[in-house]
């Protein structure tokens, strides 16, 4: 029996699946940068200038870049950059930092200065096509601009890996600020590449992500999808991106089971309001006000016309049912459910790094 480990929050869980039921295991790939190549790229930074490094989310690749920067500062006898991050992930980020570093909360973009360097790992996104430093900034600090980005969406289905007009809105938003970005492209093995510059310039890394992440795998009736890393399944809204990335490879009336811990809860106001009956699907079509996560609710309702979705998470069963998903209490139950409803010989495709892969 093949043993497949899938990420689930800060741990991995094992999927026990018989060889005869495993159709394919799909993972991300790409050549990884070694330490000397990482240091060579980081050496282009002027460490004598004060730097405030804003960590937009936590991941192994981000921790790797930070620790490499600290090593270089030590070697050059330069001051360590100040680390800033969102209150919610402050302790997580702190745990992965090198000794001697200080970390504080990053509150807002009201008075940004040119010392700010925003750091994020590039992924795919249903609304913007790509999740970049620019899109993370508009989502977090540009709610008014988000209405325009949402209105410019390409239809009511997600468009990961494409370049919709919405992405230009994110670029326009980040152009308002004299800031820098470090845009990382990584996979489950390590860092593939990264670029340093204004977030509107580092957007060009989308081409590198695209060339390493698109896989032609045909269509599958049944798929189990892990997001691949903790930061991508911290909440339900974020976890949906992995589902969108795989949606074109799921047959009509098929089944996709999303494995996502969601310890941060639903992660969006729109999902919360919908569950509390304060928002209807009709209101998502042409809203006059943007509510965070609207796009995920819209995409979910449209995609469910094509296939069923199961969810392995710690969210209350009531949430899953309200969102028309099958609630499964653990990874073991997902295989049991498949074999019981689809037959003992059903073949299953398993995606190990859903956030950084795009299936066709």
Coordinates of N, CA and C in Angstrom, one line a residue, residues 44-278:
X44 N 22.6 41.6 -4.2 CA 22.3 42.8 -4.9 C 21.6 43.8 -4.0
X45 N 21.2 43.4 -2.8 CA 20.5 44.3 -1.9 C 21.6 45.2 -1.1
X46 N 21.3 46.4 -1.0 CA 22.2 47.3 -0.2 C 21.9 47.2 1.3
X47 N 22.6 46.3 2.0 CA 22.2 46.1 3.4 C 22.7 47.2 4.3
X48 N 23.4 48.2 3.8 CA 23.8 49.3 4.7 C 22.6 50.3 4.9
X49 N 21.6 50.2 4.0 CA 20.4 51.0 4.2 C 19.4 50.3 5.2
X50 N 18.7 51.1 6.0 CA 17.8 50.5 6.9 C 16.7 49.8 6.1
X51 N 16.2 48.6 6.6 CA 15.2 47.8 5.9 C 14.2 47.3 6.8
X52 N 12.9 47.5 6.4 CA 11.8 46.9 7.2 C 11.2 45.9 6.3
X53 N 11.3 44.6 6.7 CA 10.9 43.5 6.0 C 9.5 43.1 6.4
X54 N 8.5 43.3 5.5 CA 7.1 42.9 5.9 C 6.8 41.5 5.3
X55 N 6.6 40.6 6.2 CA 6.3 39.2 5.9 C 4.8 39.1 5.7
X56 N 4.3 38.9 4.4 CA 2.9 38.9 4.1 C 2.2 37.5 4.5
X57 N 3.0 36.5 4.6 CA 2.4 35.2 5.1 C 3.7 34.3 5.4
X58 N 3.4 33.2 6.1 CA 4.5 32.4 6.5 C 4.7 31.2 5.6
X59 N 6.0 30.9 5.3 CA 6.2 29.6 4.6 C 7.7 29.3 4.7
X60 N 8.1 28.1 4.4 CA 9.5 27.6 4.5 C 10.4 28.5 3.6
X61 N 9.9 28.8 2.4 CA 10.8 29.6 1.5 C 11.0 31.0 2.0
X62 N 10.0 31.6 2.6 CA 10.2 32.9 3.2 C 11.2 32.9 4.3
X63 N 11.0 31.8 5.2 CA 12.0 31.7 6.3 C 13.4 31.5 5.8
X64 N 13.5 30.8 4.7 CA 14.8 30.5 4.1 C 15.5 31.8 3.6
X65 N 14.7 32.6 3.0 CA 15.3 33.9 2.5 C 15.6 34.8 3.6
X66 N 14.8 34.9 4.7 CA 15.1 35.7 5.8 C 16.4 35.3 6.5
X67 N 16.5 33.9 6.7 CA 17.7 33.5 7.4 C 19.0 33.7 6.6
X68 N 18.8 33.6 5.2 CA 20.0 33.9 4.3 C 20.4 35.4 4.4
X69 N 19.4 36.2 4.5 CA 19.6 37.7 4.6 C 20.4 38.0 5.9
X70 N 19.9 37.3 7.0 CA 20.5 37.6 8.3 C 22.0 37.1 8.3
X71 N 22.3 36.0 7.7 CA 23.6 35.5 7.6 C 24.5 36.5 6.8
X72 N 24.0 37.0 5.7 CA 24.8 38.0 4.9 C 25.0 39.2 5.7
X73 N 24.0 39.7 6.5 CA 24.2 40.9 7.3 C 25.3 40.7 8.4
X74 N 25.3 39.5 8.9 CA 26.2 39.1 9.9 C 27.7 39.1 9.3
X75 N 27.8 38.5 8.2 CA 29.1 38.5 7.5 C 29.6 39.9 7.1
X76 N 28.7 40.8 6.8 CA 29.1 42.1 6.3 C 29.1 43.1 7.5
X77 N 28.7 42.6 8.7 CA 28.6 43.5 9.9 C 27.6 44.6 9.7
X78 N 26.5 44.3 9.0 CA 25.4 45.2 8.8 C 24.3 45.0 9.8
X79 N 23.4 46.0 10.0 CA 22.3 45.7 10.9 C 21.3 44.8 10.3
X80 N 20.7 44.0 11.2 CA 19.6 43.1 10.7 C 18.4 43.9 10.3
X81 N 17.7 43.4 9.3 CA 16.4 44.1 8.9 C 15.4 44.0 10.1
X82 N 14.6 45.0 10.2 CA 13.4 44.8 11.2 C 12.4 44.0 10.5
X83 N 11.8 43.1 11.2 CA 10.7 42.2 10.7 C 9.4 42.7 11.2
X84 N 8.4 42.8 10.2 CA 7.1 43.2 10.5 C 6.1 42.2 9.9
X85 N 5.0 42.0 10.6 CA 4.0 41.0 10.0 C 2.7 41.3 10.6
X86 N 1.7 40.6 10.1 CA 0.3 40.7 10.6 C 0.2 40.1 12.0
X87 N -0.6 40.7 12.8 CA -0.8 40.2 14.2 C -1.1 38.7 14.3
X88 N -2.0 38.3 13.3 CA -2.5 36.9 13.4 C -1.4 35.9 13.2
X89 N -0.3 36.2 12.4 CA 0.7 35.2 12.2 C 2.0 35.6 12.9
X90 N 2.0 36.6 13.7 CA 3.2 37.1 14.4 C 4.0 35.9 15.1
X91 N 3.3 35.1 15.9 CA 4.0 34.1 16.6 C 4.5 33.0 15.7
X92 N 3.8 32.7 14.7 CA 4.2 31.7 13.7 C 5.5 32.1 13.0
X93 N 5.5 33.4 12.5 CA 6.7 33.9 11.9 C 7.9 34.0 12.8
X94 N 7.6 34.5 14.0 CA 8.7 34.6 15.1 C 9.4 33.3 15.3
X95 N 8.6 32.2 15.4 CA 9.1 30.9 15.7 C 10.2 30.4 14.6
X96 N 10.0 30.9 13.4 CA 11.0 30.5 12.3 C 12.1 31.5 12.1
X97 N 12.2 32.5 12.9 CA 13.2 33.6 12.7 C 14.6 33.2 13.3
X98 N 15.7 33.7 12.7 CA 17.0 33.5 13.3 C 17.1 34.2 14.7
X99 N 18.0 33.7 15.5 CA 18.3 34.4 16.8 C 18.7 35.8 16.6
X100 N 18.3 36.6 17.5 CA 18.8 38.0 17.5 C 17.9 38.9 16.6
X101 N 16.8 38.4 16.1 CA 15.9 39.2 15.3 C 14.7 39.7 16.1
X102 N 14.2 40.9 15.8 CA 13.0 41.4 16.5 C 11.9 41.4 15.5
X103 N 10.7 41.3 16.0 CA 9.5 41.3 15.1 C 8.4 42.1 15.8
X104 N 7.8 42.9 14.9 CA 6.7 43.8 15.4 C 5.5 43.6 14.4
X105 N 4.3 44.1 14.9 CA 3.1 44.1 14.1 C 3.1 45.2 13.0
X106 N 2.7 44.8 11.8 CA 2.6 45.7 10.7 C 1.1 46.1 10.6
X107 N 0.8 47.4 10.8 CA -0.6 47.7 11.0 C -1.3 48.2 9.7
X108 N -0.7 49.2 9.1 CA -1.4 49.7 7.9 C -0.4 50.3 6.9
X109 N -1.0 50.8 5.8 CA -0.2 51.4 4.7 C -0.4 52.9 4.7
X110 N -0.8 53.5 5.8 CA -1.1 54.9 5.7 C 0.1 55.8 5.5
X111 N 1.2 55.4 6.1 CA 2.5 56.2 5.9 C 3.6 55.2 5.5
X112 N 3.5 54.6 4.3 CA 4.5 53.7 3.9 C 5.8 54.5 3.5
X113 N 7.0 53.9 3.8 CA 8.2 54.5 3.4 C 9.0 53.6 2.6
X114 N 10.1 54.2 1.9 CA 10.8 53.4 0.9 C 11.7 52.3 1.6
X115 N 11.7 52.3 2.9 CA 12.5 51.2 3.6 C 11.7 49.9 3.6
X116 N 10.4 50.0 3.3 CA 9.5 48.8 3.4 C 9.8 47.8 2.2
X117 N 10.0 46.6 2.6 CA 10.2 45.5 1.6 C 9.2 44.4 1.9
X118 N 8.2 44.2 1.0 CA 7.1 43.3 1.2 C 7.5 41.9 0.6
X119 N 7.3 40.9 1.4 CA 7.8 39.6 0.9 C 6.7 38.6 0.9
X120 N 6.6 37.9 -0.3 CA 5.5 36.9 -0.4 C 5.9 35.8 -1.4
X121 N 5.3 34.7 -1.3 CA 5.5 33.6 -2.3 C 4.4 33.6 -3.3
X122 N 4.7 33.5 -4.5 CA 3.8 33.6 -5.6 C 3.0 32.3 -5.7
X123 N 1.7 32.4 -5.9 CA 0.8 31.3 -6.2 C -0.2 31.7 -7.3
X124 N -1.2 30.8 -7.5 CA -2.2 31.1 -8.4 C -3.4 31.7 -7.7
X125 N -4.3 32.4 -8.4 CA -5.4 33.1 -7.7 C -6.6 33.0 -8.7
X126 N -7.8 32.8 -8.2 CA -9.0 32.7 -9.0 C -9.4 34.0 -9.7
X127 N -9.3 35.1 -8.9 CA -9.7 36.4 -9.4 C -8.6 37.1 -10.2
X128 N -7.4 37.1 -9.7 CA -6.3 37.8 -10.3 C -5.5 37.0 -11.3
X129 N -5.7 35.7 -11.3 CA -4.9 34.8 -12.1 C -3.7 34.3 -11.4
X130 N -3.0 35.3 -10.7 CA -1.8 35.0 -9.9 C -1.9 35.7 -8.5
X131 N -1.4 35.1 -7.5 CA -1.3 35.7 -6.2 C 0.1 36.3 -6.1
X132 N 0.2 37.6 -6.0 CA 1.5 38.2 -6.0 C 1.6 39.2 -4.8
X133 N 2.7 39.8 -4.6 CA 2.8 40.8 -3.6 C 1.8 41.9 -3.8
X134 N 1.6 42.3 -5.1 CA 0.6 43.4 -5.4 C -0.8 42.9 -5.1
X135 N -1.2 41.7 -5.4 CA -2.5 41.2 -5.1 C -2.8 41.1 -3.6
X136 N -1.7 40.6 -2.9 CA -1.9 40.5 -1.4 C -2.1 41.9 -0.8
X137 N -1.4 42.9 -1.4 CA -1.5 44.3 -0.8 C -2.9 44.9 -1.1
X138 N -3.4 44.7 -2.3 CA -4.8 45.2 -2.6 C -5.8 44.6 -1.8
X139 N -5.7 43.2 -1.6 CA -6.7 42.5 -0.8 C -6.7 43.0 0.7
X140 N -5.5 43.3 1.2 CA -5.3 43.6 2.6 C -5.6 45.1 2.9
X141 N -5.2 46.0 1.9 CA -5.2 47.4 2.2 C -6.0 48.2 1.2
X142 N -6.6 47.6 0.2 CA -7.2 48.4 -0.8 C -8.7 47.9 -1.1
X143 N -9.5 47.9 -0.1 CA -10.8 47.4 -0.3 C -11.6 48.1 -1.3
X144 N -11.4 49.4 -1.4 CA -12.1 50.2 -2.4 C -11.7 49.8 -3.8
X145 N -10.4 49.6 -4.0 CA -9.9 49.2 -5.3 C -10.3 47.8 -5.6
X146 N -10.6 47.0 -4.6 CA -11.1 45.6 -4.8 C -12.4 45.6 -5.5
X147 N -13.3 46.5 -5.3 CA -14.6 46.5 -6.0 C -14.3 46.6 -7.5
X148 N -13.4 47.5 -7.9 CA -13.1 47.6 -9.3 C -12.5 46.3 -9.9
X149 N -11.5 45.7 -9.1 CA -10.9 44.5 -9.5 C -11.9 43.4 -9.7
X150 N -12.9 43.3 -8.8 CA -13.9 42.3 -8.8 C -14.9 42.5 -10.0
X151 N -15.2 43.8 -10.3 CA -16.1 44.1 -11.4 C -15.4 43.7 -12.7
X152 N -14.1 43.7 -12.8 CA -13.4 43.4 -14.0 C -13.0 41.9 -14.1
X153 N -13.6 41.1 -13.3 CA -13.3 39.7 -13.4 C -13.8 39.1 -14.7
X154 N -13.1 38.0 -15.1 CA -13.4 37.3 -16.4 C -14.5 36.3 -16.2
X155 N -15.7 36.7 -16.1 CA -16.9 35.8 -15.9 C -17.0 35.4 -14.5
X156 N -17.7 34.3 -14.2 CA -18.0 33.9 -12.8 C -17.3 32.6 -12.4
X157 N -16.4 32.2 -13.2 CA -15.5 31.1 -12.8 C -14.1 31.5 -12.6
X158 N -13.4 30.8 -11.8 CA -12.0 31.2 -11.5 C -11.1 31.1 -12.7
X159 N -10.0 32.0 -12.7 CA -9.1 32.0 -13.9 C -7.7 31.9 -13.5
X160 N -7.3 30.9 -12.7 CA -5.9 30.8 -12.3 C -5.0 30.6 -13.5
X161 N -3.8 31.3 -13.4 CA -2.8 31.2 -14.5 C -3.1 32.0 -15.7
X162 N -4.2 32.9 -15.6 CA -4.5 33.8 -16.7 C -4.1 35.2 -16.3
X163 N -4.3 36.2 -17.3 CA -3.9 37.6 -17.0 C -5.1 38.5 -17.2
X164 N -6.1 38.4 -16.2 CA -7.3 39.2 -16.4 C -7.1 40.7 -16.1
X165 N -8.0 41.5 -16.4 CA -7.9 42.9 -16.1 C -7.7 43.2 -14.7
X166 N -8.3 42.3 -13.8 CA -8.2 42.5 -12.4 C -6.8 42.6 -11.9
X167 N -5.9 41.9 -12.6 CA -4.5 41.9 -12.2 C -3.9 43.3 -12.4
X168 N -4.3 44.0 -13.4 CA -3.9 45.3 -13.7 C -4.3 46.3 -12.6
X169 N -5.5 46.0 -12.0 CA -6.0 46.8 -10.9 C -5.0 46.7 -9.7
X170 N -4.5 45.5 -9.4 CA -3.6 45.2 -8.3 C -2.3 45.9 -8.6
X171 N -1.8 45.9 -9.8 CA -0.6 46.5 -10.2 C -0.7 48.0 -10.0
X172 N -1.9 48.6 -10.4 CA -2.1 50.0 -10.3 C -2.1 50.4 -8.8
X173 N -2.7 49.5 -8.0 CA -2.7 49.8 -6.5 C -1.3 49.9 -5.9
X174 N -0.5 48.9 -6.3 CA 0.8 48.9 -5.7 C 1.7 50.0 -6.3
X175 N 1.4 50.5 -7.5 CA 2.1 51.6 -8.1 C 2.0 52.9 -7.3
X176 N 1.0 53.0 -6.4 CA 0.8 54.2 -5.6 C 1.9 54.3 -4.5
X177 N 2.6 53.2 -4.2 CA 3.5 53.3 -3.1 C 5.0 53.1 -3.5
X178 N 5.9 53.9 -2.9 CA 7.3 53.8 -3.1 C 7.8 52.7 -2.2
X179 N 7.7 51.4 -2.6 CA 8.1 50.3 -1.8 C 8.9 49.3 -2.6
X180 N 9.4 48.3 -2.0 CA 10.1 47.2 -2.7 C 9.4 45.9 -2.3
X181 N 9.6 44.9 -3.2 CA 9.0 43.6 -2.9 C 10.1 42.5 -3.2
X182 N 9.9 41.4 -2.5 CA 10.7 40.1 -2.8 C 9.6 39.1 -3.1
X183 N 9.6 38.7 -4.4 CA 8.6 37.8 -4.9 C 9.3 36.4 -5.1
X184 N 8.8 35.4 -4.4 CA 9.4 34.1 -4.4 C 8.6 33.1 -5.2
X185 N 9.3 32.3 -6.0 CA 8.6 31.2 -6.7 C 9.2 29.9 -6.1
X186 N 8.3 29.1 -5.5 CA 8.9 27.9 -4.8 C 8.0 26.7 -5.1
X187 N 8.4 25.5 -4.7 CA 7.6 24.3 -4.7 C 7.8 23.6 -3.4
X188 N 7.3 22.3 -3.3 CA 7.4 21.6 -2.1 C 8.9 21.2 -1.7
X189 N 9.8 21.3 -2.7 CA 11.2 21.0 -2.4 C 12.0 22.2 -2.0
X190 N 11.6 23.4 -2.4 CA 12.5 24.6 -2.1 C 12.2 25.7 -3.0
X191 N 13.1 26.7 -3.1 CA 13.0 27.9 -3.9 C 13.4 27.7 -5.3
X192 N 12.6 28.0 -6.3 CA 12.9 27.9 -7.7 C 13.6 29.2 -8.2
X193 N 13.1 30.3 -7.7 CA 13.6 31.6 -8.1 C 13.0 32.7 -7.3
X194 N 13.6 33.9 -7.3 CA 12.9 35.0 -6.6 C 13.5 36.3 -7.3
X195 N 12.7 37.3 -7.2 CA 13.1 38.6 -7.7 C 12.9 39.7 -6.7
X196 N 13.7 40.8 -6.8 CA 13.7 41.9 -5.9 C 13.4 43.2 -6.7
X197 N 12.5 44.0 -6.3 CA 12.2 45.2 -7.0 C 10.8 45.7 -6.6
X198 N 10.3 46.7 -7.3 CA 9.0 47.2 -7.0 C 8.0 46.1 -7.3
X199 N 6.9 45.9 -6.5 CA 6.0 44.8 -6.7 C 5.3 44.8 -8.1
X200 N 5.3 46.0 -8.8 CA 4.7 46.0 -10.1 C 5.7 45.4 -11.1
X201 N 7.0 45.4 -10.8 CA 8.0 44.8 -11.6 C 8.2 43.3 -11.3
X202 N 8.1 42.9 -10.0 CA 8.4 41.5 -9.7 C 7.2 40.6 -10.1
X203 N 6.1 41.2 -10.6 CA 5.0 40.5 -11.2 C 5.5 39.6 -12.3
X204 N 6.6 40.0 -13.0 CA 7.1 39.2 -14.1 C 7.4 37.7 -13.8
X205 N 7.6 37.5 -12.5 CA 7.9 36.1 -12.0 C 6.7 35.1 -12.3
X206 N 5.6 35.7 -12.7 CA 4.5 34.8 -13.1 C 4.9 33.8 -14.2
X207 N 5.7 34.2 -15.1 CA 6.2 33.4 -16.2 C 7.0 32.2 -15.6
X208 N 7.8 32.4 -14.6 CA 8.6 31.3 -14.0 C 7.6 30.3 -13.3
X209 N 6.7 30.9 -12.6 CA 5.7 30.0 -11.9 C 4.9 29.1 -12.9
X210 N 4.5 29.8 -14.0 CA 3.7 29.2 -15.0 C 4.5 28.0 -15.6
X211 N 5.8 28.3 -16.0 CA 6.6 27.2 -16.7 C 6.9 26.0 -15.8
X212 N 6.9 26.2 -14.5 CA 7.2 25.1 -13.6 C 5.9 24.4 -13.0
X213 N 4.8 25.0 -13.2 CA 3.6 24.5 -12.5 C 2.5 24.0 -13.3
X214 N 2.4 24.3 -14.6 CA 1.3 23.8 -15.4 C 1.5 22.4 -15.8
X215 N 0.5 21.5 -15.6 CA 0.6 20.1 -15.9 C -0.6 19.7 -16.7
X216 N -0.4 19.0 -17.8 CA -1.5 18.4 -18.5 C -1.7 17.0 -18.1
X217 N -2.7 16.8 -17.3 CA -3.0 15.5 -16.7 C -4.3 14.8 -17.1
X218 N -5.0 15.5 -18.1 CA -6.3 14.9 -18.5 C -7.3 15.1 -17.4
X219 N -8.5 14.5 -17.6 CA -9.6 14.7 -16.6 C -9.8 13.5 -15.8
X220 N -10.1 13.7 -14.5 CA -10.2 12.6 -13.5 C -11.6 12.7 -12.9
X221 N -12.1 11.5 -12.6 CA -13.4 11.5 -11.9 C -13.3 11.9 -10.4
X222 N -12.2 11.5 -9.8 CA -12.1 11.7 -8.4 C -10.7 12.2 -8.0
X223 N -10.7 13.2 -7.2 CA -9.4 13.8 -6.9 C -9.3 14.2 -5.4
X224 N -8.2 13.9 -4.7 CA -8.0 14.4 -3.4 C -6.9 15.5 -3.5
X225 N -7.2 16.7 -2.9 CA -6.3 17.8 -3.1 C -5.8 18.4 -1.8
X226 N -4.5 18.4 -1.6 CA -3.9 19.1 -0.5 C -3.3 20.4 -1.0
X227 N -3.3 21.4 -0.2 CA -2.8 22.7 -0.7 C -1.3 22.7 -0.7
X228 N -0.6 21.8 0.0 CA 0.8 21.7 0.0 C 1.6 22.4 1.1
X229 N 1.0 23.4 1.7 CA 1.6 24.1 2.8 C 0.7 24.8 3.7
X230 N 1.1 25.0 4.9 CA 0.3 25.5 6.0 C -0.4 26.9 5.6
X231 N 0.4 27.8 5.1 CA -0.1 29.1 4.8 C -1.2 29.1 3.8
X232 N -1.3 28.0 3.0 CA -2.3 27.9 1.9 C -3.6 27.2 2.4
X233 N -3.6 26.7 3.6 CA -4.8 26.1 4.1 C -5.1 26.6 5.5
X234 N -4.6 27.8 5.8 CA -4.9 28.4 7.1 C -6.4 28.8 7.3
X235 N -7.0 29.1 6.2 CA -8.5 29.4 6.3 C -9.1 28.8 5.0
X236 N -10.5 28.8 5.0 CA -11.2 28.1 3.9 C -11.1 29.0 2.6
X237 N -11.2 30.3 2.7 CA -11.1 31.1 1.5 C -9.8 30.9 0.8
X238 N -8.7 30.9 1.5 CA -7.4 30.7 1.0 C -7.3 29.3 0.3
X239 N -7.8 28.3 1.0 CA -7.7 26.9 0.6 C -8.4 26.7 -0.8
X240 N -9.5 27.5 -1.0 CA -10.2 27.3 -2.3 C -9.3 27.5 -3.5
X241 N -8.2 28.3 -3.4 CA -7.4 28.5 -4.6 C -6.8 27.2 -5.1
X242 N -6.5 26.3 -4.2 CA -6.0 25.0 -4.7 C -7.1 24.2 -5.4
X243 N -8.3 24.4 -5.0 CA -9.4 23.7 -5.7 C -9.6 24.3 -7.1
X244 N -9.5 25.7 -7.2 CA -9.6 26.3 -8.5 C -8.5 25.8 -9.5
X245 N -7.3 25.7 -8.9 CA -6.2 25.3 -9.7 C -6.3 23.9 -10.4
X246 N -7.2 23.1 -9.7 CA -7.3 21.7 -10.2 C -8.7 21.5 -10.9
X247 N -9.5 22.5 -10.9 CA -10.9 22.3 -11.4 C -11.0 21.9 -12.8
X248 N -10.1 22.3 -13.7 CA -10.2 21.9 -15.1 C -9.8 20.5 -15.3
X249 N -9.3 19.8 -14.3 CA -8.9 18.4 -14.5 C -9.9 17.4 -13.8
X250 N -11.1 18.0 -13.4 CA -12.1 17.1 -12.8 C -13.3 17.0 -13.7
X251 N -13.7 15.7 -13.9 CA -14.7 15.4 -14.9 C -16.1 16.0 -14.4
X252 N -16.9 16.2 -15.4 CA -18.3 16.7 -15.1 C -18.9 15.6 -14.1
X253 N -19.6 16.1 -13.1 CA -20.2 15.2 -12.1 C -19.2 14.4 -11.3
X254 N -17.9 14.8 -11.3 CA -16.9 14.2 -10.5 C -16.9 14.6 -9.1
X255 N -15.8 14.2 -8.3 CA -15.7 14.6 -6.9 C -14.3 15.1 -6.6
X256 N -14.2 16.2 -5.9 CA -13.0 16.7 -5.5 C -13.0 16.9 -4.0
X257 N -12.0 16.3 -3.3 CA -12.0 16.4 -1.8 C -10.8 17.3 -1.4
X258 N -11.1 18.4 -0.8 CA -10.1 19.3 -0.4 C -9.7 19.0 1.1
X259 N -8.4 18.8 1.2 CA -7.8 18.6 2.5 C -7.2 19.9 3.0
X260 N -7.8 20.5 4.0 CA -7.4 21.9 4.4 C -7.8 22.1 5.9
X261 N -6.8 22.2 6.7 CA -7.2 22.3 8.2 C -8.1 23.5 8.5
X262 N -7.8 24.7 8.0 CA -8.6 25.9 8.2 C -8.6 26.3 9.7
X263 N -7.5 26.3 10.3 CA -7.5 26.7 11.8 C -7.8 28.2 11.9
X264 N -7.7 29.0 10.9 CA -8.0 30.4 10.9 C -9.5 30.6 10.6
X265 N -10.3 29.5 10.5 CA -11.7 29.7 10.2 C -12.0 29.9 8.7
X266 N -13.1 30.6 8.5 CA -13.6 30.8 7.1 C -12.6 31.7 6.3
X267 N -12.1 32.7 7.0 CA -11.1 33.6 6.4 C -11.7 34.7 5.5
X268 N -13.0 34.8 5.4 CA -13.5 35.9 4.6 C -14.9 36.4 5.1
X269 N -15.2 37.7 5.0 CA -16.5 38.2 5.5 C -17.6 37.7 4.6
X270 N -17.4 37.5 3.3 CA -18.5 37.0 2.5 C -18.9 35.6 2.8
X271 N -18.0 34.7 3.1 CA -18.4 33.4 3.5 C -19.1 33.4 4.8
X272 N -18.6 34.2 5.8 CA -19.3 34.4 7.1 C -20.7 34.9 6.9
X273 N -20.9 35.9 6.2 CA -22.2 36.5 6.0 C -23.2 35.6 5.3
X274 N -22.6 34.8 4.3 CA -23.5 33.9 3.6 C -24.0 32.8 4.6
X275 N -23.1 32.3 5.4 CA -23.5 31.2 6.4 C -24.5 31.8 7.4
X276 N -24.4 33.0 7.7 CA -25.3 33.7 8.6 C -26.6 34.2 7.9
X277 N -26.7 33.9 6.6 CA -27.9 34.3 5.9 C -28.0 35.8 5.7
X278 N -26.9 36.5 5.7 CA -26.9 38.0 5.5 C -26.4 38.4 4.1

